[in-house]
PDB file of C-alpha atoms and ligand atoms in Angstrom:
ATOM      1  CA  MET M   5       7.807 -69.904  76.898  1.00 78.00           C
ATOM      2  CA  SER M   6       9.140 -70.580  73.489  1.00 93.00           C
ATOM      3  CA  GLN M   7      11.542 -72.652  71.377  1.00 97.00           C
ATOM      4  CA  ASP M   8      14.593 -70.709  72.736  1.00 97.00           C
ATOM      5  CA  THR M   9      13.778 -71.745  76.291  1.00 97.00           C
ATOM      6  CA  TRP M  10      13.159 -75.298  75.351  1.00 98.00           C
ATOM      7  CA  SER M  11      16.441 -75.463  73.513  1.00 98.00           C
ATOM      8  CA  ALA M  12      18.372 -73.804  76.360  1.00 98.00           C
ATOM      9  CA  VAL M  13      16.913 -76.501  78.762  1.00 98.00           C
ATOM     10  CA  ASP M  14      17.927 -79.300  76.469  1.00 98.00           C
ATOM     11  CA  ARG M  15      21.430 -77.829  76.194  1.00 97.00           C
ATOM     12  CA  TYR M  16      21.604 -77.526  80.037  1.00 98.00           C
ATOM     13  CA  VAL M  17      20.334 -81.081  80.559  1.00 98.00           C
ATOM     14  CA  THR M  18      22.634 -82.450  77.802  1.00 97.00           C
ATOM     15  CA  ASP M  19      25.745 -80.666  79.273  1.00 97.00           C
ATOM     16  CA  LEU M  20      24.857 -81.696  82.787  1.00 97.00           C
ATOM     17  CA  LEU M  21      23.872 -85.352  82.277  1.00 98.00           C
ATOM     18  CA  LEU M  22      24.807 -86.431  78.743  1.00 97.00           C
ATOM     19  CA  GLY M  23      27.944 -84.456  77.822  1.00 88.00           C
ATOM     20  CA  GLY M  24      31.315 -85.759  76.774  1.00 93.00           C
ATOM     21  CA  ASP M  25      29.791 -88.673  74.758  1.00 95.00           C
ATOM     22  CA  ALA M  26      32.155 -88.521  71.783  1.00 96.00           C
ATOM     23  CA  ASP M  27      30.649 -91.424  69.811  1.00 96.00           C
ATOM     24  CA  ILE M  28      27.239 -89.877  70.130  1.00 97.00           C
ATOM     25  CA  GLU M  29      28.378 -86.322  69.259  1.00 96.00           C
ATOM     26  CA  GLN M  30      30.600 -87.430  66.371  1.00 98.00           C
ATOM     27  CA  SER M  31      27.828 -89.504  64.875  1.00 98.00           C
ATOM     28  CA  LEU M  32      25.747 -86.423  64.506  1.00 98.00           C
ATOM     29  CA  GLU M  33      28.673 -84.440  63.141  1.00 98.00           C
ATOM     30  CA  ARG M  34      29.379 -87.109  60.526  1.00 98.00           C
ATOM     31  CA  SER M  35      25.670 -87.305  59.641  1.00 98.00           C
ATOM     32  CA  ALA M  36      25.591 -83.546  59.120  1.00 98.00           C
ATOM     33  CA  ALA M  37      28.716 -83.563  57.065  1.00 98.00           C
ATOM     34  CA  ALA M  38      27.107 -86.358  54.920  1.00 98.00           C
ATOM     35  CA  GLY M  39      24.202 -83.999  54.205  1.00 98.00           C
ATOM     36  CA  LEU M  40      21.634 -85.832  56.317  1.00 98.00           C
ATOM     37  CA  PRO M  41      18.799 -83.692  57.769  1.00 98.00           C
ATOM     38  CA  PRO M  42      19.048 -82.752  61.546  1.00 98.00           C
ATOM     39  CA  ILE M  43      15.999 -84.744  62.613  1.00 98.00           C
ATOM     40  CA  ALA M  44      17.396 -87.408  64.973  1.00 98.00           C
ATOM     41  CA  VAL M  45      16.031 -87.557  68.442  1.00 98.00           C
ATOM     42  CA  SER M  46      17.614 -85.283  70.993  1.00 97.00           C
ATOM     43  CA  ALA M  47      20.225 -86.469  73.428  1.00 97.00           C
ATOM     44  CA  PRO M  48      17.782 -86.459  76.340  1.00 98.00           C
ATOM     45  CA  GLN M  49      15.383 -88.425  74.220  1.00 98.00           C
ATOM     46  CA  GLY M  50      18.151 -90.792  73.110  1.00 98.00           C
ATOM     47  CA  ARG M  51      18.972 -91.463  76.894  1.00 98.00           C
ATOM     48  CA  LEU M  52      15.279 -92.205  77.389  1.00 98.00           C
ATOM     49  CA  LEU M  53      15.307 -94.802  74.585  1.00 98.00           C
ATOM     50  CA  TRP M  54      18.362 -96.452  76.070  1.00 98.00           C
ATOM     51  CA  MET M  55      16.691 -96.450  79.546  1.00 98.00           C
ATOM     52  CA  LEU M  56      13.508 -97.972  78.186  1.00 98.00           C
ATOM     53  CA  ALA M  57      15.447-100.684  76.398  1.00 98.00           C
ATOM     54  CA  ARG M  58      17.432-101.385  79.700  1.00 98.00           C
ATOM     55  CA  LEU M  59      14.230-101.408  81.776  1.00 98.00           C
ATOM     56  CA  ALA M  60      12.589-103.836  79.292  1.00 98.00           C
ATOM     57  CA  ARG M  61      15.755-105.969  79.373  1.00 98.00           C
ATOM     58  CA  ALA M  62      15.514-105.919  75.573  1.00 98.00           C
ATOM     59  CA  ARG M  63      17.604-108.493  73.714  1.00 98.00           C
ATOM     60  CA  ARG M  64      15.979-107.780  70.348  1.00 98.00           C
ATOM     61  CA  ILE M  65      15.212-104.268  69.281  1.00 99.00           C
ATOM     62  CA  LEU M  66      13.550-103.150  66.004  1.00 99.00           C
ATOM     63  CA  GLU M  67      13.930 -99.579  64.813  1.00 99.00           C
ATOM     64  CA  ILE M  68      12.011 -98.222  61.809  1.00 99.00           C
ATOM     65  CA  GLY M  69      13.771 -95.200  60.378  1.00 99.00           C
ATOM     66  CA  THR M  70      17.578 -95.198  60.948  1.00 98.00           C
ATOM     67  CA  LEU M  71      18.732 -91.875  59.457  1.00 98.00           C
ATOM     68  CA  GLY M  72      22.465 -91.721  60.461  1.00 98.00           C
ATOM     69  CA  GLY M  73      22.176 -94.221  63.291  1.00 98.00           C
ATOM     70  CA  TYR M  74      21.985 -91.700  66.179  1.00 98.00           C
ATOM     71  CA  SER M  75      19.033 -93.359  67.990  1.00 98.00           C
ATOM     72  CA  ALA M  76      20.282 -96.655  66.802  1.00 99.00           C
ATOM     73  CA  ILE M  77      23.547 -96.113  68.785  1.00 98.00           C
ATOM     74  CA  TRP M  78      21.553 -95.369  71.901  1.00 98.00           C
ATOM     75  CA  LEU M  79      19.389 -98.428  71.440  1.00 99.00           C
ATOM     76  CA  ALA M  80      22.283-100.797  70.522  1.00 98.00           C
ATOM     77  CA  ARG M  81      24.209 -99.669  73.566  1.00 98.00           C
ATOM     78  CA  ALA M  82      21.401-100.862  75.746  1.00 98.00           C
ATOM     79  CA  LEU M  83      21.629-104.481  74.575  1.00 98.00           C
ATOM     80  CA  PRO M  84      23.204-107.258  76.515  1.00 98.00           C
ATOM     81  CA  PRO M  85      26.026-109.349  74.949  1.00 96.00           C
ATOM     82  CA  GLY M  86      24.477-111.354  72.138  1.00 97.00           C
ATOM     83  CA  GLY M  87      21.611-108.887  71.681  1.00 98.00           C
ATOM     84  CA  THR M  88      20.486-107.579  68.310  1.00 98.00           C
ATOM     85  CA  LEU M  89      19.223-104.284  66.782  1.00 98.00           C
ATOM     86  CA  VAL M  90      17.574-104.502  63.424  1.00 98.00           C
ATOM     87  CA  THR M  91      17.041-101.040  61.984  1.00 99.00           C
ATOM     88  CA  LEU M  92      15.131-100.316  58.791  1.00 99.00           C
ATOM     89  CA  GLU M  93      16.103 -97.471  56.338  1.00 99.00           C
ATOM     90  CA  LEU M  94      14.839 -96.532  52.909  1.00 98.00           C
ATOM     91  CA  SER M  95      17.838 -94.508  51.796  1.00 98.00           C
ATOM     92  CA  GLU M  96      21.169 -96.325  50.846  1.00 98.00           C
ATOM     93  CA  HIS M  97      23.057 -93.254  51.678  1.00 98.00           C
ATOM     94  CA  HIS M  98      21.568 -92.863  55.109  1.00 98.00           C
ATOM     95  CA  ALA M  99      22.258 -96.558  55.727  1.00 98.00           C
ATOM     96  CA  THR M 100      25.889 -96.251  54.711  1.00 98.00           C
ATOM     97  CA  VAL M 101      26.406 -93.264  57.077  1.00 98.00           C
ATOM     98  CA  ALA M 102      24.589 -95.165  59.854  1.00 98.00           C
ATOM     99  CA  ARG M 103      26.640 -98.351  59.447  1.00 98.00           C
ATOM    100  CA  ASP M 104      29.794 -96.310  59.674  1.00 98.00           C
ATOM    101  CA  ASN M 105      28.477 -94.438  62.807  1.00 98.00           C
ATOM    102  CA  LEU M 106      27.392 -97.685  64.472  1.00 98.00           C
ATOM    103  CA  ALA M 107      30.791 -99.300  63.716  1.00 98.00           C
ATOM    104  CA  ARG M 108      32.756 -96.369  65.074  1.00 98.00           C
ATOM    105  CA  ALA M 109      30.626 -96.319  68.212  1.00 98.00           C
ATOM    106  CA  GLY M 110      31.657 -99.920  68.793  1.00 98.00           C
ATOM    107  CA  VAL M 111      28.208-101.478  68.305  1.00 98.00           C
ATOM    108  CA  GLY M 112      28.400-102.421  64.560  1.00 98.00           C
ATOM    109  CA  ASP M 113      28.513-106.170  65.565  1.00 97.00           C
ATOM    110  CA  ARG M 114      25.037-105.981  67.175  1.00 98.00           C
ATOM    111  CA  ALA M 115      23.318-103.746  64.604  1.00 98.00           C
ATOM    112  CA  GLN M 116      21.836-104.787  61.191  1.00 98.00           C
ATOM    113  CA  VAL M 117      20.790-101.959  58.948  1.00 98.00           C
ATOM    114  CA  LEU M 118      18.266-103.285  56.345  1.00 98.00           C
ATOM    115  CA  THR M 119      17.698-101.030  53.360  1.00 98.00           C
ATOM    116  CA  GLY M 120      14.633-100.562  51.346  1.00 98.00           C
ATOM    117  CA  PRO M 121      11.000 -99.462  52.092  1.00 98.00           C
ATOM    118  CA  ALA M 122      10.241-100.385  55.702  1.00 98.00           C
ATOM    119  CA  ALA M 123       6.953-101.999  54.719  1.00 98.00           C
ATOM    120  CA  GLU M 124       8.848-104.539  52.650  1.00 98.00           C
ATOM    121  CA  SER M 125      11.490-105.222  55.269  1.00 98.00           C
ATOM    122  CA  LEU M 126       8.753-105.689  57.819  1.00 98.00           C
ATOM    123  CA  ALA M 127       6.916-108.107  55.533  1.00 98.00           C
ATOM    124  CA  ALA M 128      10.169-110.072  54.983  1.00 98.00           C
ATOM    125  CA  LEU M 129      10.700-110.257  58.776  1.00 98.00           C
ATOM    126  CA  GLN M 130       7.158-111.653  59.220  1.00 98.00           C
ATOM    127  CA  ARG M 131       7.702-114.145  56.404  1.00 98.00           C
ATOM    128  CA  GLU M 132      10.931-115.397  58.016  1.00 97.00           C
ATOM    129  CA  SER M 133       9.039-115.770  61.349  1.00 94.00           C
ATOM    130  CA  VAL M 134      11.903-114.048  63.201  1.00 96.00           C
ATOM    131  CA  GLU M 135      11.805-114.152  67.027  1.00 98.00           C
ATOM    132  CA  PRO M 136       9.593-111.409  68.452  1.00 98.00           C
ATOM    133  CA  PHE M 137      11.203-108.049  69.283  1.00 98.00           C
ATOM    134  CA  ASP M 138      11.291-106.787  72.911  1.00 98.00           C
ATOM    135  CA  LEU M 139      11.212-103.136  71.987  1.00 99.00           C
ATOM    136  CA  VAL M 140      10.251-101.355  68.739  1.00 99.00           C
ATOM    137  CA  PHE M 141      10.969 -97.693  67.899  1.00 99.00           C
ATOM    138  CA  ILE M 142       8.887 -96.336  65.137  1.00 99.00           C
ATOM    139  CA  ASP M 143      10.386 -93.167  63.589  1.00 98.00           C
ATOM    140  CA  ALA M 144      10.238 -93.324  59.747  1.00 98.00           C
ATOM    141  CA  ASP M 145       7.876 -91.649  57.329  1.00 98.00           C
ATOM    142  CA  LYS M 146       4.819 -90.607  59.232  1.00 98.00           C
ATOM    143  CA  THR M 147       2.339 -91.824  56.479  1.00 98.00           C
ATOM    144  CA  GLY M 148       3.654 -95.309  57.027  1.00 98.00           C
ATOM    145  CA  TYR M 149       2.889 -95.356  60.745  1.00 98.00           C
ATOM    146  CA  PRO M 150      -0.391 -97.353  60.560  1.00 98.00           C
ATOM    147  CA  ASP M 151       1.369-100.083  58.628  1.00 98.00           C
ATOM    148  CA  TYR M 152       4.380 -99.936  60.839  1.00 99.00           C
ATOM    149  CA  TRP M 153       2.107-100.210  63.877  1.00 98.00           C
ATOM    150  CA  ARG M 154       0.364-103.301  62.577  1.00 98.00           C
ATOM    151  CA  ALA M 155       3.710-104.988  61.589  1.00 98.00           C
ATOM    152  CA  SER M 156       5.250-104.086  64.941  1.00 98.00           C
ATOM    153  CA  LEU M 157       2.378-105.812  66.775  1.00 98.00           C
ATOM    154  CA  ALA M 158       2.779-108.851  64.547  1.00 98.00           C
ATOM    155  CA  LEU M 159       6.471-108.940  65.489  1.00 98.00           C
ATOM    156  CA  SER M 160       5.755-108.543  69.282  1.00 98.00           C
ATOM    157  CA  ARG M 161       5.049-110.709  72.206  1.00 98.00           C
ATOM    158  CA  PRO M 162       3.352-110.007  75.491  1.00 98.00           C
ATOM    159  CA  GLY M 163       5.680-107.507  77.235  1.00 98.00           C
ATOM    160  CA  THR M 164       6.955-105.821  74.127  1.00 98.00           C
ATOM    161  CA  LEU M 165       7.207-102.072  74.315  1.00 98.00           C
ATOM    162  CA  ILE M 166       6.395-100.109  71.155  1.00 98.00           C
ATOM    163  CA  VAL M 167       7.518 -96.422  71.073  1.00 99.00           C
ATOM    164  CA  ALA M 168       6.445 -94.059  68.267  1.00 98.00           C
ATOM    165  CA  ASP M 169       8.026 -90.655  67.753  1.00 98.00           C
ATOM    166  CA  ASN M 170       6.463 -87.428  66.467  1.00 98.00           C
ATOM    167  CA  VAL M 171       2.838 -88.208  67.370  1.00 98.00           C
ATOM    168  CA  VAL M 172       1.802 -84.748  68.740  1.00 98.00           C
ATOM    169  CA  ARG M 173       2.985 -82.593  65.816  1.00 98.00           C
ATOM    170  CA  GLU M 174       2.811 -79.172  67.576  1.00 97.00           C
ATOM    171  CA  GLY M 175      -0.587 -80.118  68.846  1.00 97.00           C
ATOM    172  CA  GLN M 176      -2.063 -80.787  65.403  1.00 98.00           C
ATOM    173  CA  VAL M 177      -2.844 -84.275  66.422  1.00 98.00           C
ATOM    174  CA  THR M 178      -6.124 -83.081  67.955  1.00 98.00           C
ATOM    175  CA  ASP M 179      -7.340 -81.817  64.601  1.00 98.00           C
ATOM    176  CA  ALA M 180      -9.701 -84.345  63.371  1.00 98.00           C
ATOM    177  CA  SER M 181     -10.263 -82.520  60.108  1.00 98.00           C
ATOM    178  CA  SER M 182      -6.605 -81.971  59.338  1.00 98.00           C
ATOM    179  CA  SER M 183      -5.653 -82.329  55.725  1.00 98.00           C
ATOM    180  CA  ASP M 184      -1.973 -82.906  56.680  1.00 98.00           C
ATOM    181  CA  GLU M 185      -1.256 -86.462  55.787  1.00 98.00           C
ATOM    182  CA  ALA M 186       1.210 -87.037  58.606  1.00 98.00           C
ATOM    183  CA  VAL M 187      -1.357 -85.888  61.120  1.00 98.00           C
ATOM    184  CA  ARG M 188      -3.950 -88.097  59.602  1.00 98.00           C
ATOM    185  CA  ALA M 189      -1.641 -91.110  59.683  1.00 98.00           C
ATOM    186  CA  VAL M 190      -0.651 -90.389  63.338  1.00 98.00           C
ATOM    187  CA  ARG M 191      -4.302 -90.144  64.284  1.00 98.00           C
ATOM    188  CA  GLU M 192      -4.992 -93.400  62.551  1.00 98.00           C
ATOM    189  CA  THR M 193      -2.120 -95.048  64.336  1.00 98.00           C
ATOM    190  CA  LEU M 194      -3.275 -93.868  67.785  1.00 98.00           C
ATOM    191  CA  ALA M 195      -6.825 -95.057  66.897  1.00 98.00           C
ATOM    192  CA  LEU M 196      -5.436 -98.482  66.062  1.00 98.00           C
ATOM    193  CA  ALA M 197      -3.641 -98.574  69.426  1.00 98.00           C
ATOM    194  CA  ALA M 198      -6.862 -97.505  71.243  1.00 98.00           C
ATOM    195  CA  ALA M 199      -8.801-100.241  69.549  1.00 98.00           C
ATOM    196  CA  GLU M 200      -6.247-102.978  70.226  1.00 98.00           C
ATOM    197  CA  SER M 201      -7.219-104.977  73.240  1.00 97.00           C
ATOM    198  CA  ARG M 202      -3.711-106.435  73.553  1.00 97.00           C
ATOM    199  CA  VAL M 203      -2.192-103.069  74.120  1.00 98.00           C
ATOM    200  CA  ARG M 204      -2.114-100.280  76.797  1.00 98.00           C
ATOM    201  CA  ALA M 205      -0.874 -97.068  75.379  1.00 98.00           C
ATOM    202  CA  THR M 206      -0.234 -93.452  76.352  1.00 98.00           C
ATOM    203  CA  VAL M 207       1.121 -90.347  74.729  1.00 98.00           C
ATOM    204  CA  LEU M 208       3.616 -87.922  76.414  1.00 98.00           C
ATOM    205  CA  GLN M 209       3.949 -84.415  75.081  1.00 98.00           C
ATOM    206  CA  THR M 210       7.463 -83.210  74.816  1.00 97.00           C
ATOM    207  CA  VAL M 211       9.237 -79.889  74.245  1.00 98.00           C
ATOM    208  CA  GLY M 212      12.907 -79.407  73.689  1.00 97.00           C
ATOM    209  CA  ALA M 213      15.505 -78.799  71.008  1.00 95.00           C
ATOM    210  CA  LYS M 214      13.235 -80.587  68.471  1.00 94.00           C
ATOM    211  CA  GLY M 215      10.325 -78.358  69.161  1.00 97.00           C
ATOM    212  CA  TYR M 216       6.876 -79.374  70.447  1.00 98.00           C
ATOM    213  CA  ASP M 217       6.084 -82.998  69.740  1.00 98.00           C
ATOM    214  CA  GLY M 218       5.510 -86.218  71.620  1.00 98.00           C
ATOM    215  CA  LEU M 219       6.032 -89.909  72.021  1.00 98.00           C
ATOM    216  CA  CYS M 220       3.505 -92.723  72.029  1.00 98.00           C
ATOM    217  CA  LEU M 221       4.437 -95.619  74.507  1.00 98.00           C
ATOM    218  CA  ALA M 222       2.470 -98.816  74.032  1.00 98.00           C
ATOM    219  CA  LEU M 223       2.866-101.999  76.059  1.00 98.00           C
ATOM    220  CA  VAL M 224       1.719-105.227  74.621  1.00 98.00           C
ATOM    221  CA  GLU M 225       0.043-107.420  77.184  1.00 95.00           C
TER     222      GLU M 225
HETATM  223  N1  SAH Y 338      15.493 -92.628  64.240  1.00 74.45           N
HETATM  224  C1  SAH Y 338      16.458 -91.651  63.649  1.00 74.45           C
HETATM  225  C2  SAH Y 338      15.703 -90.600  62.858  1.00 74.45           C
HETATM  226  C3  SAH Y 338      14.922 -91.182  61.678  1.00 74.45           C
HETATM  227  S1  SAH Y 338      14.439 -89.915  60.563  1.00 74.45           S
HETATM  228  C4  SAH Y 338      17.164 -90.941  64.819  1.00 74.45           C
HETATM  229  O1  SAH Y 338      16.500 -90.558  65.782  1.00 74.45           O
HETATM  230  O2  SAH Y 338      18.456 -90.909  64.849  1.00 74.45           O
HETATM  231  C5  SAH Y 338      13.468 -90.790  59.505  1.00 74.45           C
HETATM  232  C6  SAH Y 338      14.209 -91.796  58.595  1.00 74.45           C
HETATM  233  O3  SAH Y 338      13.182 -92.613  57.946  1.00 74.45           O
HETATM  234  C7  SAH Y 338      14.910 -91.114  57.405  1.00 74.45           C
HETATM  235  O4  SAH Y 338      16.325 -91.597  57.377  1.00 74.45           O
HETATM  236  C8  SAH Y 338      14.235 -91.551  56.158  1.00 74.45           C
HETATM  237  O5  SAH Y 338      15.074 -91.782  55.039  1.00 74.45           O
HETATM  238  C9  SAH Y 338      13.633 -92.876  56.618  1.00 74.45           C
HETATM  239  N2  SAH Y 338      12.456 -93.307  55.746  1.00 74.45           N
HETATM  240  C10 SAH Y 338      11.545 -92.511  55.124  1.00 74.45           C
HETATM  241  N3  SAH Y 338      10.721 -93.284  54.507  1.00 74.45           N
HETATM  242  C11 SAH Y 338      10.988 -94.576  54.780  1.00 74.45           C
HETATM  243  C12 SAH Y 338      10.480 -95.779  54.378  1.00 74.45           C
HETATM  244  N4  SAH Y 338       9.413 -95.885  53.564  1.00 74.45           N
HETATM  245  N5  SAH Y 338      11.018 -96.914  54.808  1.00 74.45           N
HETATM  246  C13 SAH Y 338      12.174 -96.871  55.608  1.00 74.45           C
HETATM  247  N6  SAH Y 338      12.726 -95.693  56.050  1.00 74.45           N
HETATM  248  C14 SAH Y 338      12.159 -94.595  55.612  1.00 74.45           C
HETATM  249  C1  DHB Y 339      11.102 -85.273  60.770  1.00 74.45           C
HETATM  250  C2  DHB Y 339      11.099 -86.657  61.082  1.00 74.45           C
HETATM  251  C3  DHB Y 339      11.317 -86.993  62.425  1.00 74.45           C
HETATM  252  O1  DHB Y 339      11.392 -88.439  62.736  1.00 74.45           O
HETATM  253  C4  DHB Y 339      11.551 -86.094  63.351  1.00 74.45           C
HETATM  254  O2  DHB Y 339      11.688 -86.543  64.687  1.00 74.45           O
HETATM  255  C5  DHB Y 339      11.470 -84.734  63.135  1.00 74.45           C
HETATM  256  C6  DHB Y 339      11.295 -84.365  61.785  1.00 74.45           C
HETATM  257  C7  DHB Y 339      10.815 -84.910  59.424  1.00 74.45           C
HETATM  258  O3  DHB Y 339      10.650 -85.710  58.511  1.00 74.45           O
HETATM  259  O4  DHB Y 339      10.868 -83.621  59.152  1.00 74.45           O
HETATM  260 MG1   MG Y 340      11.368 -88.640  64.803  1.00 74.45          MG
END
């Protein structure tokens, strides 16, 4: 079993269940043409994010790490009328591509792309005492995850679902002596989740077009 098999299954699933989605496909094409790296979630994962947001009846969604707006389109589409997605992105260029993709997908009105270091945007949201978010998707720089986790909790309410991408890292997450700073930060984040009495969390390993990785799902009680 290898990457070729995982990619073939993702292609099969995408063609069967997720195909013919022009807004989604064109957002990836425009991101690639603008020079953005191909690190968005896969289509099956995007559908999962959409589904989780629907199941959570999310009206306010926070995303940390926008890239070209691919996962943001999935999340914004799950919102009811009047719902809001706030998505945080360091790079002005990525944010410009994302705003264009969100607008072309018809969800520009419900999506706010805030630029700057996510830690600063998160601090500003906390200072402004914004309404809590119903779902948070953490997917920016991995070394920031412990801070993003704390800020996400602070911006949550009982019932909020926090999802964090890339927490398995080809299995390196089990290496307590890893010198990889992303692995260390993910382990610290999972330890924070474990120690947090307000939260029930799990990690699901995933394989697919994006390799071997995994998602942390944490429900605030
Ligand atoms: N969620 C996106 C992928 C995000 S890739 C999708 O699935 O479509 C990670 C993004 O985080 C990149 O665009 C990168 O520029 C951004 N990023 C990196 N460091 C950041 C920081 N300190 N604050 C905010 N965004 C950051
Ligand atoms: C990278 C970031 C991601 O969020 C991801 O899903 C895959 C790769 C990266 O920075 O390489
Ligand atoms: Mg990711």
